[in-house]
Structures are given as structure tokens and as C-alpha cells.
Amino acid sequence: MREVKLSDGIVTLSPLRPSDAEVHLAGEDEELVRWLSGGHSTREGVDAYLRHCQEQWNTSGPLRAFGIRVGTDEVLAGTIDLRFTVAGLGPGQVNVAYGLYPPWRGRGLATRAVLLISGYAAAEGGKEAVIRVEPENAASAAVARRCGYLPDKHTQGEDGTRFDWYVRDLRLDD
């Protein structure tokens, strides 16, 4: 697996790995299910997802899934991923999605992780980063705004879910 480490001295992003399964399962709560995953995870499902993430890293696939890690021992506090191909995104756009486990929320860690991954996305050829947020998810929208993402448009998912788009021109980071 390609080893990538991004850090600002507080938060470190590194690829999700199979050993993250237990912490991820323990950290999943109703907010993560509602805003990020859409359903409760099982051990088998998490293991399969982590294998998929590892394969994507090994093949330089369109998904780059990172653990948000904190402290010198790099405790897993949540996840953040980039998707270079998502239905509805234009050429050069990358989707950013993130979530923190309950004990880690409200500490500015998601903001730090989004800033780190935005720089990585630009270095990997992304032209514009997109964070799609359900209007009721005020905390996620606040993270997007703190990171310089600007409100753009509103769309609906296939299931009718409404999303507010926040975008950031990654070329400005050059």
C-alpha cells in the first residue's frame, strides 16, 4: 500500500488500514450513520470497505480514504476521503467527505483534516474540491466555510436527499 502521511502537527492523515476496523465500529454513532454512511456498519462490511480502500491505494484508484489521526500515537479520531470520480461532478472536481467519532468533535480537527486533504487533492491534480452537505448538517457546513469553501449550488441525490454544495478552487493553492 502506498504510504501517504499528511500532518499539520496536530492532525495526521494516513490511509485507512485493516487494523482501524475496531476503532471505527466503536466510534460509529447516529450522526455518522445519518450524515455519512447511511446505515449501521457490521464488522464484515467494515472489513470489506477497508480492503477496498487498500486496493484503491494500491492501484491509485479514484478513492483515497484516510484516517484522521490525533496525537503522537496517532489515535484514529475519524475518517476523511477524496473521490476523484463521483456522479454529478465535473472534470477536475473531487468530492471531500469526512466524519469524526463523538469524543473528537468540536475541537477543530475536521477543519484541520479538510485543509490537509485540500492541499493533497490539489497536488494530485484536482482543480476544484466539493463538499456536499445536507442543509440540516450545520456543523459540516461550518467546517466547509472555515476551510474557504464557498456556497455554490443545490442538488438532489437519487433518493431525493437535498445537498448544498460548497466548493473551493484548488488552483488558488498553487
JSON list of C-alpha atoms in Angstrom, two decimals:
[
{"chain": "A", "resi": 1, "resn": "MET", "atom": "CA", "xyz": [0.00, 0.00, 0.00]},
{"chain": "A", "resi": 2, "resn": "ARG", "atom": "CA", "xyz": [1.22, 3.44, -0.88]},
{"chain": "A", "resi": 3, "resn": "GLU", "atom": "CA", "xyz": [2.14, 5.22, 2.36]},
{"chain": "A", "resi": 4, "resn": "VAL", "atom": "CA", "xyz": [0.98, 8.80, 2.41]},
{"chain": "A", "resi": 5, "resn": "LYS", "atom": "CA", "xyz": [1.16, 10.90, 5.55]},
{"chain": "A", "resi": 6, "resn": "LEU", "atom": "CA", "xyz": [-0.13, 14.44, 5.79]},
{"chain": "A", "resi": 7, "resn": "SER", "atom": "CA", "xyz": [0.25, 16.36, 9.03]},
{"chain": "A", "resi": 8, "resn": "ASP", "atom": "CA", "xyz": [-0.06, 19.84, 10.45]},
{"chain": "A", "resi": 9, "resn": "GLY", "atom": "CA", "xyz": [1.47, 18.85, 13.79]},
{"chain": "A", "resi": 10, "resn": "ILE", "atom": "CA", "xyz": [-1.93, 18.25, 15.43]},
{"chain": "A", "resi": 11, "resn": "VAL", "atom": "CA", "xyz": [-3.77, 16.07, 12.91]},
{"chain": "A", "resi": 12, "resn": "THR", "atom": "CA", "xyz": [-2.18, 13.38, 10.78]},
{"chain": "A", "resi": 13, "resn": "LEU", "atom": "CA", "xyz": [-3.93, 11.86, 7.78]},
{"chain": "A", "resi": 14, "resn": "SER", "atom": "CA", "xyz": [-2.79, 8.43, 6.64]},
{"chain": "A", "resi": 15, "resn": "PRO", "atom": "CA", "xyz": [-4.52, 5.70, 4.64]},
{"chain": "A", "resi": 16, "resn": "LEU", "atom": "CA", "xyz": [-7.17, 3.68, 6.42]},
{"chain": "A", "resi": 17, "resn": "ARG", "atom": "CA", "xyz": [-5.92, 0.20, 7.23]},
{"chain": "A", "resi": 18, "resn": "PRO", "atom": "CA", "xyz": [-7.49, -3.09, 8.32]},
{"chain": "A", "resi": 19, "resn": "SER", "atom": "CA", "xyz": [-6.38, -2.53, 11.93]},
{"chain": "A", "resi": 20, "resn": "ASP", "atom": "CA", "xyz": [-8.72, 0.51, 12.06]},
{"chain": "A", "resi": 21, "resn": "ALA", "atom": "CA", "xyz": [-11.86, -1.65, 11.96]},
{"chain": "A", "resi": 22, "resn": "GLU", "atom": "CA", "xyz": [-12.48, -1.97, 15.72]},
{"chain": "A", "resi": 23, "resn": "VAL", "atom": "CA", "xyz": [-12.00, 1.72, 16.46]},
{"chain": "A", "resi": 24, "resn": "HIS", "atom": "CA", "xyz": [-14.21, 2.65, 13.53]},
{"chain": "A", "resi": 25, "resn": "LEU", "atom": "CA", "xyz": [-17.00, 0.36, 14.65]},
{"chain": "A", "resi": 26, "resn": "ALA", "atom": "CA", "xyz": [-16.75, 1.63, 18.24]},
{"chain": "A", "resi": 27, "resn": "GLY", "atom": "CA", "xyz": [-16.85, 5.25, 17.06]},
{"chain": "A", "resi": 28, "resn": "GLU", "atom": "CA", "xyz": [-19.87, 4.98, 14.79]},
{"chain": "A", "resi": 29, "resn": "ASP", "atom": "CA", "xyz": [-22.91, 6.78, 16.19]},
{"chain": "A", "resi": 30, "resn": "GLU", "atom": "CA", "xyz": [-26.24, 8.04, 14.88]},
{"chain": "A", "resi": 31, "resn": "GLU", "atom": "CA", "xyz": [-24.68, 11.24, 13.48]},
{"chain": "A", "resi": 32, "resn": "LEU", "atom": "CA", "xyz": [-22.15, 9.33, 11.38]},
{"chain": "A", "resi": 33, "resn": "VAL", "atom": "CA", "xyz": [-24.86, 6.98, 10.17]},
{"chain": "A", "resi": 34, "resn": "ARG", "atom": "CA", "xyz": [-27.16, 9.87, 9.26]},
{"chain": "A", "resi": 35, "resn": "TRP", "atom": "CA", "xyz": [-24.68, 12.24, 7.63]},
{"chain": "A", "resi": 36, "resn": "LEU", "atom": "CA", "xyz": [-22.01, 9.96, 6.23]},
{"chain": "A", "resi": 37, "resn": "SER", "atom": "CA", "xyz": [-22.61, 6.24, 5.89]},
{"chain": "A", "resi": 38, "resn": "GLY", "atom": "CA", "xyz": [-26.37, 5.97, 5.52]},
{"chain": "A", "resi": 39, "resn": "GLY", "atom": "CA", "xyz": [-26.57, 2.77, 7.56]},
{"chain": "A", "resi": 40, "resn": "HIS", "atom": "CA", "xyz": [-25.14, 0.98, 10.56]},
{"chain": "A", "resi": 41, "resn": "SER", "atom": "CA", "xyz": [-21.91, -0.86, 9.87]},
{"chain": "A", "resi": 42, "resn": "THR", "atom": "CA", "xyz": [-21.15, -4.51, 10.51]},
{"chain": "A", "resi": 43, "resn": "ARG", "atom": "CA", "xyz": [-17.72, -5.95, 11.12]},
{"chain": "A", "resi": 44, "resn": "GLU", "atom": "CA", "xyz": [-17.89, -7.76, 7.79]},
{"chain": "A", "resi": 45, "resn": "GLY", "atom": "CA", "xyz": [-18.92, -4.58, 5.98]},
{"chain": "A", "resi": 46, "resn": "VAL", "atom": "CA", "xyz": [-16.14, -2.51, 7.57]},
{"chain": "A", "resi": 47, "resn": "ASP", "atom": "CA", "xyz": [-13.55, -5.19, 6.79]},
{"chain": "A", "resi": 48, "resn": "ALA", "atom": "CA", "xyz": [-14.69, -5.28, 3.14]},
{"chain": "A", "resi": 49, "resn": "TYR", "atom": "CA", "xyz": [-14.63, -1.47, 2.92]},
{"chain": "A", "resi": 50, "resn": "LEU", "atom": "CA", "xyz": [-11.11, -1.29, 4.39]},
{"chain": "A", "resi": 51, "resn": "ARG", "atom": "CA", "xyz": [-9.93, -3.93, 1.89]},
{"chain": "A", "resi": 52, "resn": "HIS", "atom": "CA", "xyz": [-11.49, -1.84, -0.89]},
{"chain": "A", "resi": 53, "resn": "CYS", "atom": "CA", "xyz": [-9.73, 1.28, 0.42]},
{"chain": "A", "resi": 54, "resn": "GLN", "atom": "CA", "xyz": [-6.42, -0.57, 0.49]},
{"chain": "A", "resi": 55, "resn": "GLU", "atom": "CA", "xyz": [-6.95, -1.79, -3.09]},
{"chain": "A", "resi": 56, "resn": "GLN", "atom": "CA", "xyz": [-7.73, 1.77, -4.19]},
{"chain": "A", "resi": 57, "resn": "TRP", "atom": "CA", "xyz": [-4.44, 2.96, -2.68]},
{"chain": "A", "resi": 58, "resn": "ASN", "atom": "CA", "xyz": [-2.53, 0.06, -4.27]},
{"chain": "A", "resi": 59, "resn": "THR", "atom": "CA", "xyz": [-3.90, 0.84, -7.74]},
{"chain": "A", "resi": 60, "resn": "SER", "atom": "CA", "xyz": [-4.06, 4.66, -7.45]},
{"chain": "A", "resi": 61, "resn": "GLY", "atom": "CA", "xyz": [-7.82, 4.34, -7.82]},
{"chain": "A", "resi": 62, "resn": "PRO", "atom": "CA", "xyz": [-10.32, 7.19, -7.60]},
{"chain": "A", "resi": 63, "resn": "LEU", "atom": "CA", "xyz": [-10.92, 6.74, -3.82]},
{"chain": "A", "resi": 64, "resn": "ARG", "atom": "CA", "xyz": [-8.33, 7.96, -1.33]},
{"chain": "A", "resi": 65, "resn": "ALA", "atom": "CA", "xyz": [-9.60, 7.15, 2.17]},
{"chain": "A", "resi": 66, "resn": "PHE", "atom": "CA", "xyz": [-7.65, 8.49, 5.13]},
{"chain": "A", "resi": 67, "resn": "GLY", "atom": "CA", "xyz": [-7.87, 8.04, 8.85]},
{"chain": "A", "resi": 68, "resn": "ILE", "atom": "CA", "xyz": [-7.91, 11.29, 10.81]},
{"chain": "A", "resi": 69, "resn": "ARG", "atom": "CA", "xyz": [-5.34, 10.58, 13.50]},
{"chain": "A", "resi": 70, "resn": "VAL", "atom": "CA", "xyz": [-4.51, 12.63, 16.57]},
{"chain": "A", "resi": 71, "resn": "GLY", "atom": "CA", "xyz": [-1.51, 12.84, 18.89]},
{"chain": "A", "resi": 72, "resn": "THR", "atom": "CA", "xyz": [1.90, 11.23, 18.83]},
{"chain": "A", "resi": 73, "resn": "ASP", "atom": "CA", "xyz": [0.30, 7.78, 18.99]},
{"chain": "A", "resi": 74, "resn": "GLU", "atom": "CA", "xyz": [-1.98, 8.72, 16.04]},
{"chain": "A", "resi": 75, "resn": "VAL", "atom": "CA", "xyz": [-5.27, 7.63, 17.61]},
{"chain": "A", "resi": 76, "resn": "LEU", "atom": "CA", "xyz": [-7.99, 7.21, 14.99]},
{"chain": "A", "resi": 77, "resn": "ALA", "atom": "CA", "xyz": [-10.49, 10.05, 15.54]},
{"chain": "A", "resi": 78, "resn": "GLY", "atom": "CA", "xyz": [-12.47, 9.75, 12.29]},
{"chain": "A", "resi": 79, "resn": "THR", "atom": "CA", "xyz": [-12.19, 9.44, 8.53]},
{"chain": "A", "resi": 80, "resn": "ILE", "atom": "CA", "xyz": [-11.89, 11.69, 5.51]},
{"chain": "A", "resi": 81, "resn": "ASP", "atom": "CA", "xyz": [-11.85, 10.71, 1.88]},
{"chain": "A", "resi": 82, "resn": "LEU", "atom": "CA", "xyz": [-11.41, 12.09, -1.59]},
{"chain": "A", "resi": 83, "resn": "ARG", "atom": "CA", "xyz": [-13.27, 10.69, -4.55]},
{"chain": "A", "resi": 84, "resn": "PHE", "atom": "CA", "xyz": [-11.91, 11.71, -7.92]},
{"chain": "A", "resi": 85, "resn": "THR", "atom": "CA", "xyz": [-14.92, 10.26, -9.77]},
{"chain": "A", "resi": 86, "resn": "VAL", "atom": "CA", "xyz": [-18.45, 10.80, -8.47]},
{"chain": "A", "resi": 87, "resn": "ALA", "atom": "CA", "xyz": [-21.66, 11.05, -10.45]},
{"chain": "A", "resi": 88, "resn": "GLY", "atom": "CA", "xyz": [-22.56, 14.70, -10.88]},
{"chain": "A", "resi": 89, "resn": "LEU", "atom": "CA", "xyz": [-19.04, 16.07, -10.54]},
{"chain": "A", "resi": 90, "resn": "GLY", "atom": "CA", "xyz": [-17.39, 17.79, -13.46]},
{"chain": "A", "resi": 91, "resn": "PRO", "atom": "CA", "xyz": [-13.89, 17.26, -14.85]},
{"chain": "A", "resi": 92, "resn": "GLY", "atom": "CA", "xyz": [-11.25, 18.16, -12.29]},
{"chain": "A", "resi": 93, "resn": "GLN", "atom": "CA", "xyz": [-13.72, 18.19, -9.38]},
{"chain": "A", "resi": 94, "resn": "VAL", "atom": "CA", "xyz": [-13.06, 15.99, -6.35]},
{"chain": "A", "resi": 95, "resn": "ASN", "atom": "CA", "xyz": [-15.52, 15.12, -3.61]},
{"chain": "A", "resi": 96, "resn": "VAL", "atom": "CA", "xyz": [-14.49, 15.51, 0.05]},
{"chain": "A", "resi": 97, "resn": "ALA", "atom": "CA", "xyz": [-16.36, 13.65, 2.80]},
{"chain": "A", "resi": 98, "resn": "TYR", "atom": "CA", "xyz": [-15.45, 13.45, 6.47]},
{"chain": "A", "resi": 99, "resn": "GLY", "atom": "CA", "xyz": [-16.69, 12.40, 9.86]},
{"chain": "A", "resi": 100, "resn": "LEU", "atom": "CA", "xyz": [-15.36, 12.38, 13.41]},
{"chain": "A", "resi": 101, "resn": "TYR", "atom": "CA", "xyz": [-16.18, 9.99, 16.22]},
{"chain": "A", "resi": 102, "resn": "PRO", "atom": "CA", "xyz": [-18.14, 11.60, 19.10]},
{"chain": "A", "resi": 103, "resn": "PRO", "atom": "CA", "xyz": [-15.29, 12.23, 21.58]},
{"chain": "A", "resi": 104, "resn": "TRP", "atom": "CA", "xyz": [-13.33, 14.15, 18.95]},
{"chain": "A", "resi": 105, "resn": "ARG", "atom": "CA", "xyz": [-15.99, 16.57, 17.73]},
{"chain": "A", "resi": 106, "resn": "GLY", "atom": "CA", "xyz": [-15.87, 20.29, 18.44]},
{"chain": "A", "resi": 107, "resn": "ARG", "atom": "CA", "xyz": [-12.07, 20.52, 18.62]},
{"chain": "A", "resi": 108, "resn": "GLY", "atom": "CA", "xyz": [-11.33, 21.86, 15.13]},
{"chain": "A", "resi": 109, "resn": "LEU", "atom": "CA", "xyz": [-9.98, 18.51, 13.92]},
{"chain": "A", "resi": 110, "resn": "ALA", "atom": "CA", "xyz": [-12.32, 18.25, 10.91]},
{"chain": "A", "resi": 111, "resn": "THR", "atom": "CA", "xyz": [-11.25, 21.73, 9.80]},
{"chain": "A", "resi": 112, "resn": "ARG", "atom": "CA", "xyz": [-7.58, 20.73, 10.02]},
{"chain": "A", "resi": 113, "resn": "ALA", "atom": "CA", "xyz": [-8.26, 17.49, 8.13]},
{"chain": "A", "resi": 114, "resn": "VAL", "atom": "CA", "xyz": [-10.15, 19.26, 5.33]},
{"chain": "A", "resi": 115, "resn": "LEU", "atom": "CA", "xyz": [-7.34, 21.79, 4.91]},
{"chain": "A", "resi": 116, "resn": "LEU", "atom": "CA", "xyz": [-4.77, 18.98, 4.71]},
{"chain": "A", "resi": 117, "resn": "ILE", "atom": "CA", "xyz": [-6.76, 16.94, 2.22]},
{"chain": "A", "resi": 118, "resn": "SER", "atom": "CA", "xyz": [-7.49, 20.00, 0.07]},
{"chain": "A", "resi": 119, "resn": "GLY", "atom": "CA", "xyz": [-3.75, 20.50, -0.40]},
{"chain": "A", "resi": 120, "resn": "TYR", "atom": "CA", "xyz": [-3.32, 16.82, -1.22]},
{"chain": "A", "resi": 121, "resn": "ALA", "atom": "CA", "xyz": [-6.18, 16.96, -3.74]},
{"chain": "A", "resi": 122, "resn": "ALA", "atom": "CA", "xyz": [-4.52, 19.91, -5.50]},
{"chain": "A", "resi": 123, "resn": "ALA", "atom": "CA", "xyz": [-1.19, 18.06, -5.62]},
{"chain": "A", "resi": 124, "resn": "GLU", "atom": "CA", "xyz": [-2.96, 15.04, -7.13]},
{"chain": "A", "resi": 125, "resn": "GLY", "atom": "CA", "xyz": [-4.44, 17.11, -9.97]},
{"chain": "A", "resi": 126, "resn": "GLY", "atom": "CA", "xyz": [-7.76, 18.19, -8.51]},
{"chain": "A", "resi": 127, "resn": "LYS", "atom": "CA", "xyz": [-8.92, 21.56, -9.80]},
{"chain": "A", "resi": 128, "resn": "GLU", "atom": "CA", "xyz": [-11.91, 22.12, -7.53]},
{"chain": "A", "resi": 129, "resn": "ALA", "atom": "CA", "xyz": [-12.92, 20.40, -4.30]},
{"chain": "A", "resi": 130, "resn": "VAL", "atom": "CA", "xyz": [-16.59, 19.87, -3.46]},
{"chain": "A", "resi": 131, "resn": "ILE", "atom": "CA", "xyz": [-18.17, 19.22, -0.08]},
{"chain": "A", "resi": 132, "resn": "ARG", "atom": "CA", "xyz": [-21.82, 18.20, -0.40]},
{"chain": "A", "resi": 133, "resn": "VAL", "atom": "CA", "xyz": [-23.78, 18.78, 2.80]},
{"chain": "A", "resi": 134, "resn": "GLU", "atom": "CA", "xyz": [-27.39, 18.17, 3.75]},
{"chain": "A", "resi": 135, "resn": "PRO", "atom": "CA", "xyz": [-28.83, 21.56, 4.77]},
{"chain": "A", "resi": 136, "resn": "GLU", "atom": "CA", "xyz": [-29.59, 20.33, 8.30]},
{"chain": "A", "resi": 137, "resn": "ASN", "atom": "CA", "xyz": [-25.92, 19.42, 8.91]},
{"chain": "A", "resi": 138, "resn": "ALA", "atom": "CA", "xyz": [-24.83, 22.85, 10.19]},
{"chain": "A", "resi": 139, "resn": "ALA", "atom": "CA", "xyz": [-21.58, 21.55, 11.71]},
{"chain": "A", "resi": 140, "resn": "SER", "atom": "CA", "xyz": [-20.33, 20.16, 8.40]},
{"chain": "A", "resi": 141, "resn": "ALA", "atom": "CA", "xyz": [-21.32, 23.32, 6.52]},
{"chain": "A", "resi": 142, "resn": "ALA", "atom": "CA", "xyz": [-19.40, 25.37, 9.11]},
{"chain": "A", "resi": 143, "resn": "VAL", "atom": "CA", "xyz": [-16.28, 23.24, 8.53]},
{"chain": "A", "resi": 144, "resn": "ALA", "atom": "CA", "xyz": [-16.56, 23.82, 4.78]},
{"chain": "A", "resi": 145, "resn": "ARG", "atom": "CA", "xyz": [-16.86, 27.59, 5.25]},
{"chain": "A", "resi": 146, "resn": "ARG", "atom": "CA", "xyz": [-13.93, 27.74, 7.71]},
{"chain": "A", "resi": 147, "resn": "CYS", "atom": "CA", "xyz": [-11.79, 25.98, 5.10]},
{"chain": "A", "resi": 148, "resn": "GLY", "atom": "CA", "xyz": [-12.56, 28.53, 2.39]},
{"chain": "A", "resi": 149, "resn": "TYR", "atom": "CA", "xyz": [-15.23, 26.54, 0.57]},
{"chain": "A", "resi": 150, "resn": "LEU", "atom": "CA", "xyz": [-17.93, 28.79, -0.85]},
{"chain": "A", "resi": 151, "resn": "PRO", "atom": "CA", "xyz": [-21.64, 28.01, -1.25]},
{"chain": "A", "resi": 152, "resn": "ASP", "atom": "CA", "xyz": [-22.32, 27.02, -4.84]},
{"chain": "A", "resi": 153, "resn": "LYS", "atom": "CA", "xyz": [-25.49, 25.17, -5.78]},
{"chain": "A", "resi": 154, "resn": "HIS", "atom": "CA", "xyz": [-28.15, 22.81, -4.51]},
{"chain": "A", "resi": 155, "resn": "THR", "atom": "CA", "xyz": [-28.75, 19.32, -5.88]},
{"chain": "A", "resi": 156, "resn": "GLN", "atom": "CA", "xyz": [-30.80, 16.27, -5.06]},
{"chain": "A", "resi": 157, "resn": "GLY", "atom": "CA", "xyz": [-29.47, 12.76, -4.75]},
{"chain": "A", "resi": 158, "resn": "GLU", "atom": "CA", "xyz": [-31.13, 9.80, -6.44]},
{"chain": "A", "resi": 159, "resn": "ASP", "atom": "CA", "xyz": [-33.07, 9.16, -3.23]},
{"chain": "A", "resi": 160, "resn": "GLY", "atom": "CA", "xyz": [-34.32, 12.78, -3.14]},
{"chain": "A", "resi": 161, "resn": "THR", "atom": "CA", "xyz": [-31.88, 13.95, -0.46]},
{"chain": "A", "resi": 162, "resn": "ARG", "atom": "CA", "xyz": [-31.07, 17.64, -0.88]},
{"chain": "A", "resi": 163, "resn": "PHE", "atom": "CA", "xyz": [-27.42, 18.73, -0.84]},
{"chain": "A", "resi": 164, "resn": "ASP", "atom": "CA", "xyz": [-25.88, 22.15, -0.55]},
{"chain": "A", "resi": 165, "resn": "TRP", "atom": "CA", "xyz": [-22.58, 22.29, -2.43]},
{"chain": "A", "resi": 166, "resn": "TYR", "atom": "CA", "xyz": [-19.55, 24.11, -1.06]},
{"chain": "A", "resi": 167, "resn": "VAL", "atom": "CA", "xyz": [-16.64, 24.45, -3.48]},
{"chain": "A", "resi": 168, "resn": "ARG", "atom": "CA", "xyz": [-13.03, 25.55, -3.28]},
{"chain": "A", "resi": 169, "resn": "ASP", "atom": "CA", "xyz": [-10.84, 26.35, -6.26]},
{"chain": "A", "resi": 170, "resn": "LEU", "atom": "CA", "xyz": [-7.73, 24.27, -5.62]},
{"chain": "A", "resi": 171, "resn": "ARG", "atom": "CA", "xyz": [-5.74, 26.13, -8.28]},
{"chain": "A", "resi": 172, "resn": "LEU", "atom": "CA", "xyz": [-5.60, 29.08, -5.90]},
{"chain": "A", "resi": 173, "resn": "ASP", "atom": "CA", "xyz": [-3.43, 26.93, -3.63]},
{"chain": "A", "resi": 174, "resn": "ASP", "atom": "CA", "xyz": [-0.62, 26.77, -6.23]}
]
